[in-house]
């Protein structure tokens, strides 16, 4: 069966520090991968999505980046965190069929202080 | 981009059916309608999806309007564990990929 791992579960970082969140998927190949962010009390904001290795589409963020060095690995990074980067970060995968549902990881709660 | 519109919040009594509406008036012919729900401090979980016909699974039923401009998620007997934020979303083709964007959703409160 397919599983998705996301770590760390919680993270407290000072403003201006770098960030690296990792997500890996097991039990499937060539998944579509997604990074979302959820601010407190808000909906999910799509940050990045990827259809294959090295193929990243960016939706919104100015100081965040994503990379997909391997088929089932998706990394979210920042060189310098802002206070506004605080939130709940969720990684998700889905199959390539049009109706494939999204499967989410447990999320990382990031607090920038 | 096709968008969805949902009420911000709804209430239901425990053990009663719940009908959660969603409007998607600009849906295109190839867009699938998906529903997810999110419990506090967790990632969303898939509930159900459909294209044109009504769908049933162990969690819920999905009723899709004939013109596909609206749909309704039906929980047949609400339990306290169904209290969550419910998202109605469309899978949109974007340059060959499929963007999956979420709105604010409907916060369902279940009253014991």
PDB file of C-alpha atoms in Angstrom, chain A residues 39-88:
ATOM      1  CA  UNK A  39      -2.421  29.608   8.044  1.00  0.00           C
ATOM      2  CA  UNK A  40      -4.255  29.459  11.377  1.00  0.00           C
ATOM      3  CA  UNK A  41      -8.009  29.392  10.791  1.00  0.00           C
ATOM      4  CA  UNK A  42      -7.629  29.630   7.043  1.00  0.00           C
ATOM      5  CA  UNK A  43      -8.036  27.376   4.022  1.00  0.00           C
ATOM      6  CA  UNK A  44      -5.320  25.477   2.168  1.00  0.00           C
ATOM      7  CA  UNK A  45      -3.075  27.472  -0.134  1.00  0.00           C
ATOM      8  CA  UNK A  46      -1.415  25.583  -2.981  1.00  0.00           C
ATOM      9  CA  UNK A  47       2.296  26.428  -3.035  1.00  0.00           C
ATOM     10  CA  UNK A  48       3.879  24.031  -5.516  1.00  0.00           C
ATOM     11  CA  UNK A  49       3.003  21.008  -7.569  1.00  0.00           C
ATOM     12  CA  UNK A  50       5.128  18.595  -9.549  1.00  0.00           C
ATOM     13  CA  UNK A  51       4.367  16.046 -12.220  1.00  0.00           C
ATOM     14  CA  UNK A  52       7.871  14.571 -12.394  1.00  0.00           C
ATOM     15  CA  UNK A  53      11.509  14.794 -11.350  1.00  0.00           C
ATOM     16  CA  UNK A  54      12.773  18.347 -11.696  1.00  0.00           C
ATOM     17  CA  UNK A  55       9.365  19.615 -12.882  1.00  0.00           C
ATOM     18  CA  UNK A  56       7.994  22.167 -10.417  1.00  0.00           C
ATOM     19  CA  UNK A  57       5.135  24.583 -10.879  1.00  0.00           C
ATOM     20  CA  UNK A  58       5.007  27.464  -8.451  1.00  0.00           C
ATOM     21  CA  UNK A  59       1.734  29.048  -7.460  1.00  0.00           C
ATOM     22  CA  UNK A  60       2.374  31.799  -4.980  1.00  0.00           C
ATOM     23  CA  UNK A  61       5.327  32.058  -2.626  1.00  0.00           C
ATOM     24  CA  UNK A  62       8.073  34.583  -3.008  1.00  0.00           C
ATOM     25  CA  UNK A  63      10.663  33.242  -0.603  1.00  0.00           C
ATOM     26  CA  UNK A  64       9.867  29.537  -0.775  1.00  0.00           C
ATOM     27  CA  UNK A  65      11.114  27.015  -3.306  1.00  0.00           C
ATOM     28  CA  UNK A  66      10.518  23.356  -3.975  1.00  0.00           C
ATOM     29  CA  UNK A  67      12.594  20.617  -5.496  1.00  0.00           C
ATOM     30  CA  UNK A  68      11.989  17.052  -6.584  1.00  0.00           C
ATOM     31  CA  UNK A  69      15.385  15.346  -6.715  1.00  0.00           C
ATOM     32  CA  UNK A  70      13.901  11.860  -6.879  1.00  0.00           C
ATOM     33  CA  UNK A  71      10.617  10.463  -8.163  1.00  0.00           C
ATOM     34  CA  UNK A  72       9.057  10.114  -4.731  1.00  0.00           C
ATOM     35  CA  UNK A  73      10.802  12.888  -2.830  1.00  0.00           C
ATOM     36  CA  UNK A  74       9.536  16.446  -2.587  1.00  0.00           C
ATOM     37  CA  UNK A  75      11.383  19.122  -0.625  1.00  0.00           C
ATOM     38  CA  UNK A  76      10.182  22.558   0.441  1.00  0.00           C
ATOM     39  CA  UNK A  77      12.881  25.104   1.216  1.00  0.00           C
ATOM     40  CA  UNK A  78      13.506  28.671   2.155  1.00  0.00           C
ATOM     41  CA  UNK A  79      16.761  30.572   2.469  1.00  0.00           C
ATOM     42  CA  UNK A  80      15.338  33.127   4.919  1.00  0.00           C
ATOM     43  CA  UNK A  81      12.102  32.606   6.796  1.00  0.00           C
ATOM     44  CA  UNK A  82       9.612  35.403   7.393  1.00  0.00           C
ATOM     45  CA  UNK A  83       7.108  35.658  10.230  1.00  0.00           C
ATOM     46  CA  UNK A  84       4.365  35.223   7.643  1.00  0.00           C
ATOM     47  CA  UNK A  85       5.746  31.777   6.773  1.00  0.00           C
ATOM     48  CA  UNK A  86       4.289  30.365   9.972  1.00  0.00           C
ATOM     49  CA  UNK A  87       1.602  27.809   9.313  1.00  0.00           C
ATOM     50  CA  UNK A  88       0.693  24.189   8.780  1.00  0.00           C
TER      51      UNK A  88
END
